[in-house]
Amino acid sequence: MILSGNRIDVAVFQESKAGKHLCGDSYYFHEAEEECICAIADGLGSGILARDSSQAVIDAIQQHRHKSIEAIMKHCSQVLVNRRGAVLGIMKIDFKTKVVTFTSVGNIGIVIYSRDGKKTRHIPSPGYLSGYRRSFQLSRRKIDIPSTIFMFSDGVKNEQQFDHLSRLPSSGEIVDWFSSSQYEKPEDDTTLLVMKYIST
């Protein structure tokens, strides 16, 4: 699926795990004049209850997208009271300062390739969101134009392929290549969100 904005070229691959018709992952992308925000939430377990948790988190992000990531994380935790927990990766890019801010809790991966091909991998905070306040590591750094960003849930098993895929010219081509390499239903719910920061 193509979600591209004006400055960010975006595409998404998503598939439910083998034996399930509903994916327990949810994702979000929104580009505004001054910034963009993207996220992947993965509800614990699989099926409808996992999807309920992940979608509740994404709904909270959409509602509070203008706030800081710290504030958004608090809202995401609150909506999980009396629900299954969820793991979450969330990122904002400030177009004016060209600063990317991101965090992840649990097994949501974030990998950034800069203009010269340098790879930066965010180390997620352990655990998951479950309705209680918890600590997390927030990262901030300058981002090049162009840069390629991969955000992905734990169904993506071969992260090394990103070294090659990052050199493809568009997010759509990356997702097409990734999709064509999936010969069997994944063992886990799988979401891959690919973003190319292409313009000021």
CSV table of C-alpha atoms in Angstrom, one decimal:
chain,number,residue,atom,x,y,z
A,1,MET,CA,0.0,0.0,0.0
A,2,ILE,CA,1.3,3.5,-1.0
A,3,LEU,CA,0.8,6.3,1.6
A,4,SER,CA,3.1,8.9,0.2
A,5,GLY,CA,3.0,12.6,1.2
A,6,ASN,CA,4.8,15.5,-0.4
A,7,ARG,CA,8.1,15.2,1.4
A,8,ILE,CA,8.0,11.5,2.4
A,9,ASP,CA,7.6,8.6,0.0
A,10,VAL,CA,5.9,5.9,2.0
A,11,ALA,CA,4.8,2.3,1.4
A,12,VAL,CA,3.6,-0.5,3.7
A,13,PHE,CA,3.6,-4.3,3.6
A,14,GLN,CA,1.3,-6.1,6.1
A,15,GLU,CA,0.3,-9.7,6.4
A,16,SER,CA,-1.3,-11.7,9.2
A,17,LYS,CA,0.5,-14.8,10.6
A,18,ALA,CA,-0.2,-18.2,9.3
A,19,GLY,CA,-3.6,-19.5,10.4
A,20,LYS,CA,-5.0,-16.0,11.2
A,21,HIS,CA,-7.2,-13.8,9.0
A,22,LEU,CA,-6.7,-10.7,11.0
A,23,CYS,CA,-3.4,-9.0,11.6
A,24,GLY,CA,-2.6,-8.0,15.2
A,25,ASP,CA,-0.5,-5.1,14.0
A,26,SER,CA,-1.7,-1.6,13.2
A,27,TYR,CA,0.2,1.3,11.6
A,28,TYR,CA,-0.1,5.1,11.1
A,29,PHE,CA,1.4,7.8,8.9
A,30,HIS,CA,0.5,11.4,8.7
A,31,GLU,CA,2.4,14.3,7.0
A,32,ALA,CA,1.6,17.9,7.8
A,33,GLU,CA,3.2,21.2,6.8
A,34,GLU,CA,5.8,21.2,9.6
A,35,GLU,CA,6.3,17.5,10.5
A,36,CYS,CA,5.3,13.9,9.9
A,37,ILE,CA,4.6,11.2,12.3
A,38,CYS,CA,4.5,7.4,11.8
A,39,ALA,CA,4.0,4.4,14.1
A,40,ILE,CA,3.6,0.7,14.2
A,41,ALA,CA,1.8,-1.0,17.2
A,42,ASP,CA,1.7,-4.7,17.7
A,43,GLY,CA,-0.8,-6.1,20.1
A,44,LEU,CA,0.3,-9.0,22.3
A,45,GLY,CA,-0.6,-12.3,20.9
A,46,SER,CA,-2.6,-12.4,17.7
A,47,GLY,CA,-6.1,-12.2,16.2
A,48,ILE,CA,-8.9,-9.9,17.2
A,49,LEU,CA,-7.8,-9.1,20.8
A,50,ALA,CA,-4.3,-8.2,19.6
A,51,ARG,CA,-5.8,-6.0,16.9
A,52,ASP,CA,-8.0,-4.3,19.4
A,53,SER,CA,-5.0,-3.2,21.4
A,54,SER,CA,-2.9,-2.1,18.5
A,55,GLN,CA,-5.7,-0.1,16.9
A,56,ALA,CA,-6.5,1.6,20.2
A,57,VAL,CA,-2.9,2.7,20.4
A,58,ILE,CA,-3.0,4.0,16.8
A,59,ASP,CA,-6.2,5.8,17.5
A,60,ALA,CA,-4.6,7.6,20.5
A,61,ILE,CA,-1.6,8.6,18.3
A,62,GLN,CA,-3.9,10.0,15.6
A,63,GLN,CA,-5.9,12.0,18.2
A,64,HIS,CA,-2.8,13.4,19.9
A,65,ARG,CA,-0.4,13.6,17.0
A,66,HIS,CA,0.4,17.3,17.5
A,67,LYS,CA,1.9,16.6,21.0
A,68,SER,CA,5.4,15.5,21.9
A,69,ILE,CA,6.3,11.8,21.6
A,70,GLU,CA,6.6,11.7,25.4
A,71,ALA,CA,3.0,12.9,25.8
A,72,ILE,CA,1.8,10.6,23.0
A,73,MET,CA,3.4,7.6,24.7
A,74,LYS,CA,1.5,8.4,27.9
A,75,HIS,CA,-1.8,8.5,26.1
A,76,CYS,CA,-1.0,5.2,24.3
A,77,SER,CA,-0.4,3.5,27.7
A,78,GLN,CA,-3.6,4.9,29.1
A,79,VAL,CA,-5.8,3.4,26.4
A,80,LEU,CA,-4.4,-0.1,27.2
A,81,VAL,CA,-6.0,-0.3,30.6
A,82,ASN,CA,-8.2,-3.4,30.6
A,83,ARG,CA,-6.8,-4.5,27.2
A,84,ARG,CA,-4.0,-6.7,26.1
A,85,GLY,CA,-0.7,-4.8,26.1
A,86,ALA,CA,1.1,-3.7,22.9
A,87,VAL,CA,4.6,-3.0,21.7
A,88,LEU,CA,5.1,0.3,19.8
A,89,GLY,CA,7.5,2.2,17.6
A,90,ILE,CA,6.9,5.9,16.9
A,91,MET,CA,8.8,8.5,15.0
A,92,LYS,CA,8.5,12.2,14.1
A,93,ILE,CA,10.4,14.2,11.6
A,94,ASP,CA,10.6,18.0,12.0
A,95,PHE,CA,10.9,19.4,8.4
A,96,LYS,CA,12.2,22.8,9.6
A,97,THR,CA,15.0,21.6,11.8
A,98,LYS,CA,15.5,18.3,9.9
A,99,VAL,CA,15.6,16.4,13.2
A,100,VAL,CA,14.1,13.0,13.6
A,101,THR,CA,12.8,11.9,17.1
A,102,PHE,CA,11.9,8.3,17.7
A,103,THR,CA,11.5,5.6,20.3
A,104,SER,CA,10.3,2.0,20.5
A,105,VAL,CA,9.2,-0.3,23.3
A,106,GLY,CA,9.3,-4.0,22.7
A,107,ASN,CA,10.2,-5.6,19.4
A,108,ILE,CA,9.4,-2.9,16.9
A,109,GLY,CA,12.6,-2.2,14.9
A,110,ILE,CA,13.7,1.1,13.5
A,111,VAL,CA,16.6,1.4,11.0
A,112,ILE,CA,17.7,4.6,9.2
A,113,TYR,CA,20.1,4.7,6.2
A,114,SER,CA,21.6,8.2,5.6
A,115,ARG,CA,22.5,9.7,2.3
A,116,ASP,CA,25.9,8.1,2.3
A,117,GLY,CA,24.6,4.7,3.2
A,118,LYS,CA,25.5,4.8,6.9
A,119,LYS,CA,23.1,2.6,9.0
A,120,THR,CA,21.7,3.6,12.3
A,121,ARG,CA,19.7,1.0,14.3
A,122,HIS,CA,17.6,2.1,17.3
A,123,ILE,CA,17.8,-0.3,20.3
A,124,PRO,CA,14.3,-0.7,21.6
A,125,SER,CA,13.4,-0.4,25.3
A,126,PRO,CA,12.5,-3.8,26.7
A,127,GLY,CA,8.9,-4.8,27.7
A,128,TYR,CA,5.6,-3.5,26.4
A,129,LEU,CA,2.9,-0.9,27.1
A,130,SER,CA,0.2,-2.2,29.4
A,131,GLY,CA,-1.7,0.7,31.0
A,132,TYR,CA,1.0,1.7,33.4
A,133,ARG,CA,3.6,4.4,33.1
A,134,ARG,CA,6.9,3.0,32.0
A,135,SER,CA,10.3,4.4,31.0
A,136,PHE,CA,11.6,4.4,27.4
A,137,GLN,CA,14.6,5.7,25.5
A,138,LEU,CA,14.0,8.6,23.2
A,139,SER,CA,16.5,9.3,20.4
A,140,ARG,CA,17.0,12.5,18.5
A,141,ARG,CA,19.4,13.1,15.5
A,142,LYS,CA,19.7,15.1,12.4
A,143,ILE,CA,18.5,13.4,9.3
A,144,ASP,CA,19.8,13.7,5.7
A,145,ILE,CA,17.9,14.3,2.5
A,146,PRO,CA,17.6,11.7,1.1
A,147,SER,CA,17.3,9.1,3.8
A,148,THR,CA,15.6,5.7,3.9
A,149,ILE,CA,13.8,4.6,7.1
A,150,PHE,CA,12.5,1.1,7.9
A,151,MET,CA,10.1,0.5,10.8
A,152,PHE,CA,9.0,-3.1,11.3
A,153,SER,CA,7.3,-5.6,13.6
A,154,ASP,CA,8.8,-8.9,14.6
A,155,GLY,CA,7.4,-10.8,11.6
A,156,VAL,CA,10.3,-9.3,9.6
A,157,LYS,CA,13.1,-11.8,10.1
A,158,ASN,CA,15.8,-10.8,7.7
A,159,GLU,CA,16.9,-7.3,8.6
A,160,GLN,CA,20.1,-7.7,6.6
A,161,GLN,CA,18.2,-7.4,3.4
A,162,PHE,CA,17.6,-3.7,4.2
A,163,ASP,CA,21.2,-2.9,3.2
A,164,HIS,CA,20.3,-3.8,-0.4
A,165,LEU,CA,16.7,-2.6,-0.3
A,166,SER,CA,17.6,0.9,0.9
A,167,ARG,CA,19.4,1.6,-2.4
A,168,LEU,CA,16.2,1.0,-4.4
A,169,PRO,CA,14.8,4.4,-5.7
A,170,SER,CA,11.3,4.3,-4.1
A,171,SER,CA,9.5,2.9,-1.1
A,172,GLY,CA,7.0,1.2,-3.4
A,173,GLU,CA,9.8,-0.7,-5.1
A,174,ILE,CA,11.2,-1.7,-1.8
A,175,VAL,CA,7.8,-3.1,-0.6
A,176,ASP,CA,7.2,-4.8,-3.9
A,177,TRP,CA,10.6,-6.6,-3.6
A,178,PHE,CA,10.0,-7.5,0.0
A,179,SER,CA,6.5,-8.9,-0.8
A,180,SER,CA,7.9,-11.0,-3.7
A,181,SER,CA,10.4,-12.6,-1.3
A,182,GLN,CA,7.7,-13.8,1.1
A,183,TYR,CA,7.2,-17.4,-0.2
A,184,GLU,CA,5.2,-18.6,2.8
A,185,LYS,CA,2.7,-17.2,5.3
A,186,PRO,CA,4.8,-15.6,8.1
A,187,GLU,CA,5.1,-17.2,11.5
A,188,ASP,CA,4.2,-13.8,13.1
A,189,ASP,CA,2.1,-10.9,12.1
A,190,THR,CA,4.2,-8.8,9.8
A,191,THR,CA,4.3,-5.1,9.1
A,192,LEU,CA,7.0,-3.2,7.2
A,193,LEU,CA,6.7,0.6,6.9
A,194,VAL,CA,9.2,2.1,4.5
A,195,MET,CA,9.8,5.9,4.2
A,196,LYS,CA,12.1,7.8,2.0
A,197,TYR,CA,12.7,11.4,3.0
A,198,ILE,CA,13.1,12.9,-0.4
A,199,SER,CA,12.3,16.6,-0.3
A,200,THR,CA,12.4,19.8,1.9
